Amino acid sequence: MIGRLNHVAIAVPDLNAAVASYRDVLGAKVSAPHDVPDHGVTVVFVELPNTKIELLYPLGDNSPIKNFLDKNPSGGIHHLSYEVKNIYEARDQLQAQGRRILGDGEPKIGAHGTPVLFLHPKDFNGTLIEIEEVKASS
Ligand code: CO
């Protein structure tokens, strides 16, 4: 079902400091910050040759990242995103096998403009997993 690792998302307490670490210390190509109000985050994309890192910073009062940062004040890996060809088929297969989808089970448009869903971390070894519909692999 799953294809490529699309990105690893890291919650950060200081976006400018995180950008400086990736751009200036690690020498990576880093995007401008991008607000995603539906997900309560500001995102910076770090482009690597084989995948992306997303730096997530809380946006708004109900950001899901805020709780995470309260528990992990220096930041931490927040989720992994795997590509799927058809998000509805993937969802139905996962649910048929007893895996829980977070929220109302309807895909939302994610930071890349593609439909995403999140899977319950307790069903996947304590890891929050995002599945993202990507039609053609680039
Ligand atoms: Co993501």
XYZ file of N, CA, C and O and ligand atoms in Angstrom:
553
model
N 0.827 -1.209 0.000
C 0.000 0.000 0.000
C 0.860 1.257 0.000
O 0.674 2.143 -0.839
N 1.786 1.346 0.945
C 2.553 2.593 1.006
C 3.689 2.577 -0.005
O 4.248 1.533 -0.352
N 3.996 3.786 -0.453
C 5.105 3.968 -1.379
C 6.261 4.669 -0.699
O 6.695 4.262 0.384
N 6.698 5.735 -1.298
C 7.898 6.408 -0.795
C 7.624 7.146 0.517
O 6.490 7.533 0.800
N 8.715 7.342 1.261
C 8.682 8.258 2.393
C 8.623 9.665 1.815
O 9.543 10.096 1.127
N 7.510 10.364 2.040
C 7.393 11.707 1.485
C 8.139 12.735 2.335
O 8.844 13.575 1.808
N 7.937 12.650 3.656
C 8.690 13.565 4.527
C 8.695 13.073 5.960
O 7.882 12.224 6.340
N 9.611 13.631 6.714
C 9.649 13.488 8.166
C 9.358 14.876 8.716
O 9.964 15.861 8.273
N 8.397 14.970 9.633
C 8.035 16.268 10.202
C 8.616 16.392 11.599
O 8.489 15.483 12.423
N 9.229 17.526 11.846
C 9.858 17.793 13.143
C 9.226 19.052 13.725
O 9.193 20.099 13.062
N 8.677 18.934 14.929
C 8.122 20.098 15.619
C 9.275 20.872 16.242
O 10.165 20.276 16.857
N 9.243 22.192 16.056
C 10.359 23.021 16.541
C 9.826 24.177 17.390
O 8.795 24.775 17.066
N 10.519 24.497 18.480
C 10.078 25.594 19.337
C 10.498 26.967 18.814
O 9.960 27.984 19.254
N 11.460 27.012 17.911
C 11.965 28.285 17.385
C 12.245 28.071 15.893
O 13.242 27.427 15.527
N 11.342 28.587 15.061
C 11.441 28.288 13.628
C 12.699 28.908 13.014
O 13.377 28.263 12.207
N 13.006 30.135 13.398
C 14.195 30.782 12.820
C 15.463 30.027 13.181
O 16.361 29.874 12.351
N 15.532 29.565 14.416
C 16.720 28.819 14.847
C 16.818 27.490 14.099
O 17.914 27.064 13.699
N 15.661 26.844 13.889
C 15.664 25.562 13.180
C 16.074 25.761 11.725
O 16.853 24.980 11.169
N 15.559 26.827 11.104
C 15.934 27.131 9.717
C 17.437 27.375 9.639
O 18.123 26.856 8.750
N 17.954 28.139 10.580
C 19.395 28.436 10.573
C 20.204 27.149 10.713
O 21.230 26.972 10.053
N 19.732 26.213 11.535
C 20.462 24.950 11.709
C 20.515 24.168 10.407
O 21.569 23.665 10.016
N 19.353 24.056 9.736
C 19.324 23.260 8.509
C 20.018 23.971 7.349
O 20.752 23.345 6.574
N 19.794 25.270 7.224
C 20.352 26.011 6.081
C 21.837 26.311 6.277
O 22.655 26.031 5.407
N 22.173 26.860 7.452
C 23.526 27.398 7.625
C 24.498 26.363 8.183
O 25.671 26.377 7.831
N 24.013 25.487 9.054
C 24.920 24.495 9.649
C 24.967 23.241 8.783
O 26.045 22.753 8.431
N 23.794 22.741 8.384
C 23.769 21.486 7.610
C 23.853 21.730 6.100
O 24.042 20.795 5.325
N 23.678 22.978 5.677
C 23.844 23.301 4.259
C 22.726 22.801 3.366
O 22.936 22.515 2.187
N 21.501 22.700 3.912
C 20.367 22.197 3.123
C 19.630 23.353 2.451
O 19.714 24.503 2.879
N 18.871 22.998 1.395
C 18.004 23.963 0.730
C 16.698 24.052 1.523
O 16.039 23.028 1.769
N 16.335 25.263 1.922
C 15.221 25.480 2.852
C 14.240 26.461 2.219
O 14.646 27.464 1.649
N 12.923 26.171 2.323
C 11.911 27.055 1.727
C 11.606 28.228 2.654
O 12.016 28.249 3.811
N 10.819 29.164 2.139
C 10.258 30.212 2.994
C 9.171 29.587 3.875
O 8.583 28.567 3.500
N 8.856 30.196 5.031
C 7.767 29.676 5.869
C 6.423 29.786 5.153
O 6.187 30.713 4.379
N 5.566 28.804 5.439
C 4.308 28.659 4.716
C 3.240 28.313 5.758
O 3.363 27.324 6.461
N 2.200 29.170 5.896
C 1.151 28.925 6.889
C 0.132 27.925 6.355
O -0.337 28.064 5.224
N -0.217 26.950 7.190
C -1.258 25.971 6.834
C -2.310 26.009 7.942
O -2.279 25.207 8.879
N -3.258 26.970 7.853
C -4.208 27.169 8.954
C -5.055 25.943 9.261
O -5.369 25.700 10.431
N -5.415 25.152 8.250
C -6.234 23.956 8.486
C -5.552 22.975 9.422
O -6.220 22.164 10.066
N -4.238 22.980 9.456
C -3.496 22.046 10.300
C -2.848 22.748 11.494
O -2.143 22.108 12.274
N -3.070 24.061 11.617
C -2.538 24.790 12.768
C -1.020 24.835 12.824
O -0.439 24.786 13.913
N -0.401 24.937 11.662
C 1.070 24.957 11.647
C 1.602 25.953 10.615
O 0.946 26.255 9.622
N 2.794 26.425 10.912
C 3.618 27.079 9.900
C 4.706 26.082 9.540
O 5.309 25.470 10.436
N 4.923 25.893 8.249
C 5.829 24.841 7.776
C 6.971 25.447 6.984
O 6.769 26.370 6.193
N 8.149 24.908 7.213
C 9.295 25.187 6.347
C 9.742 23.843 5.780
O 9.889 22.864 6.527
N 9.920 23.782 4.466
C 10.360 22.542 3.826
C 11.877 22.557 3.683
O 12.443 23.531 3.207
N 12.474 21.459 4.073
C 13.904 21.262 3.860
C 14.016 20.198 2.772
O 13.525 19.079 2.944
N 14.604 20.570 1.640
C 14.693 19.654 0.501
C 15.976 18.840 0.607
O 17.063 19.405 0.607
N 15.826 17.537 0.666
C 16.983 16.643 0.627
C 16.932 15.889 -0.699
O 15.881 15.830 -1.338
N 18.031 15.287 -1.119
C 18.014 14.607 -2.418
C 16.956 13.505 -2.504
O 16.387 13.282 -3.573
N 16.673 12.804 -1.419
C 15.765 11.660 -1.510
C 14.453 11.847 -0.778
O 13.570 10.997 -0.865
N 14.298 12.913 -0.007
C 13.037 13.136 0.694
C 13.018 14.573 1.201
O 13.855 15.383 0.806
N 12.031 14.883 2.027
C 11.939 16.218 2.607
C 11.856 16.115 4.126
O 11.351 15.116 4.654
N 12.286 17.150 4.780
C 12.022 17.341 6.200
C 11.073 18.533 6.288
O 11.253 19.504 5.553
N 10.051 18.432 7.143
C 9.172 19.572 7.373
C 9.399 20.054 8.790
O 9.232 19.281 9.734
N 9.735 21.317 8.897
C 9.856 21.923 10.224
C 8.493 22.524 10.549
O 7.974 23.355 9.780
N 7.877 22.085 11.652
C 6.524 22.515 12.021
C 6.584 23.424 13.234
O 7.203 23.084 14.245
N 5.890 24.532 13.112
C 5.826 25.499 14.206
C 4.344 25.830 14.436
O 3.584 25.932 13.470
N 3.923 25.981 15.711
C 2.488 26.203 15.969
C 1.958 27.472 15.303
O 2.635 28.496 15.277
N 0.733 27.373 14.778
C 0.028 28.523 14.201
C -1.361 28.548 14.835
O -2.105 27.575 14.731
N -1.705 29.644 15.484
C -3.034 29.770 16.091
C -3.100 29.116 17.466
O -2.147 28.483 17.923
N -4.268 29.272 18.121
C -4.407 28.846 19.513
C -4.641 27.355 19.670
O -4.372 26.796 20.723
N -5.164 26.705 18.632
C -5.500 25.287 18.772
C -4.549 24.390 17.989
O -4.924 23.322 17.539
N -3.324 24.852 17.856
C -2.372 24.063 17.075
C -2.097 22.714 17.731
O -1.811 22.645 18.929
N -2.184 21.617 16.960
C -1.854 20.305 17.531
C -0.371 20.196 17.904
O 0.011 19.318 18.673
N 0.424 21.094 17.366
C 1.858 21.063 17.662
C 2.156 21.615 19.050
O 3.168 21.286 19.661
N 1.249 22.458 19.554
C 1.521 23.122 20.823
C 1.637 22.111 21.969
O 2.576 22.158 22.756
N 0.683 21.187 22.045
C 0.751 20.138 23.077
C 2.030 19.338 22.978
O 2.653 19.000 23.985
N 2.379 19.011 21.753
C 3.589 18.223 21.522
C 4.807 18.970 22.046
O 5.670 18.375 22.707
N 4.862 20.269 21.779
C 6.018 21.045 22.241
C 5.997 21.237 23.758
O 7.054 21.341 24.377
N 4.793 21.255 24.346
C 4.729 21.327 25.813
C 5.384 20.087 26.420
O 6.051 20.164 27.451
N 5.179 18.939 25.756
C 5.770 17.690 26.261
C 7.224 17.517 25.838
O 7.974 16.772 26.471
N 7.570 18.158 24.731
C 8.928 18.024 24.170
C 9.480 19.424 23.903
O 9.500 19.881 22.763
N 9.904 20.119 24.963
C 10.221 21.543 24.810
C 11.354 21.844 23.826
O 11.408 22.942 23.284
N 12.231 20.895 23.593
C 13.292 21.198 22.619
C 12.913 20.746 21.205
O 13.715 20.828 20.284
N 11.654 20.275 21.046
C 11.203 19.809 19.743
C 11.385 18.311 19.614
O 11.841 17.645 20.546
N 10.983 17.765 18.465
C 11.136 16.323 18.255
C 10.442 15.879 16.990
O 9.702 16.657 16.368
N 10.679 14.628 16.623
C 10.022 14.077 15.434
C 8.531 13.960 15.725
O 8.129 13.359 16.727
N 7.714 14.548 14.880
C 6.268 14.594 15.099
C 5.535 13.519 14.304
O 4.667 12.844 14.830
N 5.852 13.374 13.020
C 5.228 12.298 12.233
C 6.074 11.950 11.020
O 6.977 12.690 10.640
N 5.748 10.792 10.451
C 6.325 10.349 9.185
C 5.209 10.358 8.152
O 4.069 10.018 8.482
N 5.525 10.730 6.931
C 4.501 10.740 5.889
C 4.868 9.775 4.780
O 5.938 9.886 4.165
N 3.956 8.831 4.532
C 4.135 7.844 3.477
C 3.178 8.156 2.328
O 2.024 8.522 2.554
N 3.659 7.974 1.130
C 2.822 8.209 -0.044
C 1.933 7.002 -0.325
O 2.369 5.856 -0.174
N 0.685 7.300 -0.714
C -0.223 6.255 -1.202
C -0.819 6.731 -2.529
O -0.890 7.938 -2.782
N -1.248 5.791 -3.345
C -1.790 6.172 -4.659
C -3.228 6.661 -4.553
O -3.638 7.549 -5.273
N -4.001 6.043 -3.663
C -5.413 6.419 -3.521
C -5.742 6.461 -2.037
O -5.736 5.432 -1.356
N -6.027 7.635 -1.532
C -6.158 7.794 -0.083
C -7.432 7.130 0.442
O -7.454 6.618 1.564
N -8.491 7.116 -0.370
C -9.735 6.478 0.099
C -9.570 4.957 0.167
O -10.016 4.317 1.125
N -8.912 4.385 -0.836
C -8.655 2.943 -0.789
C -7.764 2.591 0.389
O -7.999 1.598 1.087
N -6.745 3.404 0.602
C -5.819 3.149 1.717
C -6.582 3.223 3.039
O -6.444 2.356 3.909
N -7.415 4.247 3.185
C -8.195 4.407 4.416
C -9.092 3.195 4.653
O -9.147 2.642 5.759
N -9.798 2.792 3.610
C -10.736 1.680 3.775
C -9.999 0.388 4.136
O -10.470 -0.379 4.978
N -8.866 0.162 3.522
C -8.069 -1.036 3.848
C -7.585 -0.989 5.293
O -7.614 -1.995 6.001
N -7.115 0.187 5.714
C -6.614 0.326 7.084
C -7.739 0.085 8.090
O -7.567 -0.639 9.079
N -8.898 0.677 7.820
C -10.020 0.517 8.751
C -10.506 -0.929 8.781
O -10.857 -1.454 9.836
N -10.482 -1.571 7.616
C -10.911 -2.976 7.552
C -9.981 -3.858 8.391
O -10.381 -4.929 8.846
N -8.758 -3.392 8.587
C -7.801 -4.145 9.401
C -7.684 -3.582 10.818
O -6.689 -3.821 11.520
N -8.695 -2.802 11.208
C -8.791 -2.367 12.598
C -7.870 -1.233 12.983
O -7.662 -0.972 14.168
N -7.315 -0.532 12.011
C -6.447 0.601 12.332
C -7.272 1.879 12.366
O -8.122 2.097 11.495
N -6.972 2.704 13.350
C -7.771 3.906 13.577
C -7.241 5.107 12.785
O -6.042 5.364 12.788
N -8.189 5.826 12.172
C -7.877 7.066 11.473
C -8.229 8.207 12.430
O -9.288 8.176 13.051
N -7.367 9.194 12.555
C -7.658 10.315 13.445
C -8.677 11.263 12.809
O -8.792 11.341 11.580
N -9.387 11.984 13.670
C -10.361 12.970 13.194
C -11.597 12.286 12.645
O -11.969 11.197 13.080
N -12.226 12.929 11.668
C -13.499 12.405 11.158
C -13.311 11.392 10.029
O -14.298 10.944 9.436
N -12.065 11.059 9.717
C -11.810 10.049 8.696
C -11.865 10.576 7.274
O -11.661 9.824 6.327
N -12.148 11.867 7.139
C -12.169 12.459 5.794
C -10.829 13.145 5.531
O -10.349 13.906 6.373
N -10.225 12.884 4.376
C -8.928 13.501 4.065
C -9.021 15.024 4.062
O -10.041 15.595 3.659
N -7.950 15.639 4.543
C -7.816 17.098 4.490
C -6.660 17.420 3.558
O -5.741 16.612 3.403
N -6.710 18.616 3.000
C -5.595 19.025 2.150
C -4.413 19.418 3.038
O -4.551 20.214 3.960
N -3.269 18.809 2.780
C -2.086 19.028 3.602
C -1.204 20.150 3.084
O -1.590 20.913 2.193
N -0.010 20.210 3.648
C 0.917 21.303 3.349
C 1.388 21.300 1.898
O 1.885 22.305 1.407
N 1.228 20.168 1.199
C 1.675 20.112 -0.199
C 0.520 20.228 -1.180
O 0.677 19.945 -2.365
N -0.685 20.548 -0.660
C -1.833 20.668 -1.550
C -2.411 19.326 -1.964
O -3.186 19.247 -2.920
N -2.058 18.263 -1.250
C -2.560 16.923 -1.560
C -3.358 16.406 -0.364
O -3.138 16.867 0.763
N -4.290 15.456 -0.571
C -5.107 14.959 0.538
C -4.274 14.102 1.501
O -3.475 13.266 1.068
N -4.501 14.323 2.795
C -3.769 13.567 3.818
C -4.732 13.061 4.892
O -5.807 13.621 5.115
N -4.309 11.990 5.570
C -4.976 11.464 6.758
C -3.897 11.087 7.760
O -2.771 10.756 7.378
N -4.276 11.092 9.036
C -3.344 10.670 10.082
C -3.869 9.403 10.748
O -5.073 9.258 10.966
N -2.939 8.508 11.077
C -3.271 7.213 11.672
C -2.878 7.219 13.141
O -1.885 7.842 13.527
N -3.658 6.504 13.935
C -3.443 6.537 15.380
C -2.069 5.974 15.752
O -1.733 4.848 15.371
N -1.281 6.744 16.513
C 0.077 6.271 16.862
C 0.078 4.953 17.642
O 1.018 4.165 17.511
N -0.987 4.703 18.415
C -1.001 3.464 19.210
C -1.134 2.237 18.325
O -0.839 1.123 18.740
N -1.594 2.425 17.100
C -1.701 1.300 16.171
C -0.410 1.077 15.374
O -0.313 0.105 14.624
N 0.552 2.001 15.528
C 1.785 1.925 14.726
C 3.022 2.226 15.581
O 3.794 3.138 15.292
N 3.166 1.448 16.649
C 4.407 1.493 17.433
C 4.748 2.873 17.984
O 5.922 3.264 18.051
N 3.709 3.616 18.351
C 3.976 4.915 18.959
C 4.409 5.985 17.969
O 4.905 7.038 18.382
N 4.198 5.734 16.688
C 4.591 6.708 15.660
C 3.348 7.268 14.985
O 2.512 6.513 14.492
N 3.238 8.585 14.985
C 2.151 9.214 14.236
C 2.490 9.119 12.748
O 3.574 9.550 12.321
N 1.580 8.540 11.983
C 1.805 8.348 10.547
C 0.789 9.151 9.768
O -0.411 9.137 10.075
N 1.296 9.859 8.777
C 0.446 10.572 7.829
C 0.499 9.779 6.523
O 1.579 9.324 6.121
N -0.647 9.600 5.896
C -0.614 9.073 4.535
C -1.046 10.202 3.608
O -1.934 11.007 3.946
N -0.377 10.288 2.487
C -0.554 11.403 1.572
C -0.754 10.847 0.170
O 0.034 10.014 -0.277
N -1.822 11.309 -0.468
C -2.076 10.825 -1.843
C -1.199 11.568 -2.835
O -1.312 12.774 -2.986
N -0.324 10.820 -3.477
C 0.556 11.390 -4.503
C 0.355 10.545 -5.753
O 0.645 9.358 -5.760
N -0.215 11.160 -6.788
C -0.603 10.403 -7.987
C 0.612 9.839 -8.708
O 0.726 8.649 -8.919
N 1.503 10.725 -9.094
C 2.682 10.255 -9.845
C 3.917 10.566 -9.014
O 4.077 11.674 -8.544
N 4.748 9.571 -8.834
C 6.002 9.786 -8.118
C 6.917 10.657 -8.962
O 7.049 10.456 -10.157
N 7.496 11.654 -8.318
C 8.416 12.521 -9.071
C 9.848 12.057 -8.852
O 10.129 11.301 -7.954
Co 3.256 15.981 7.145
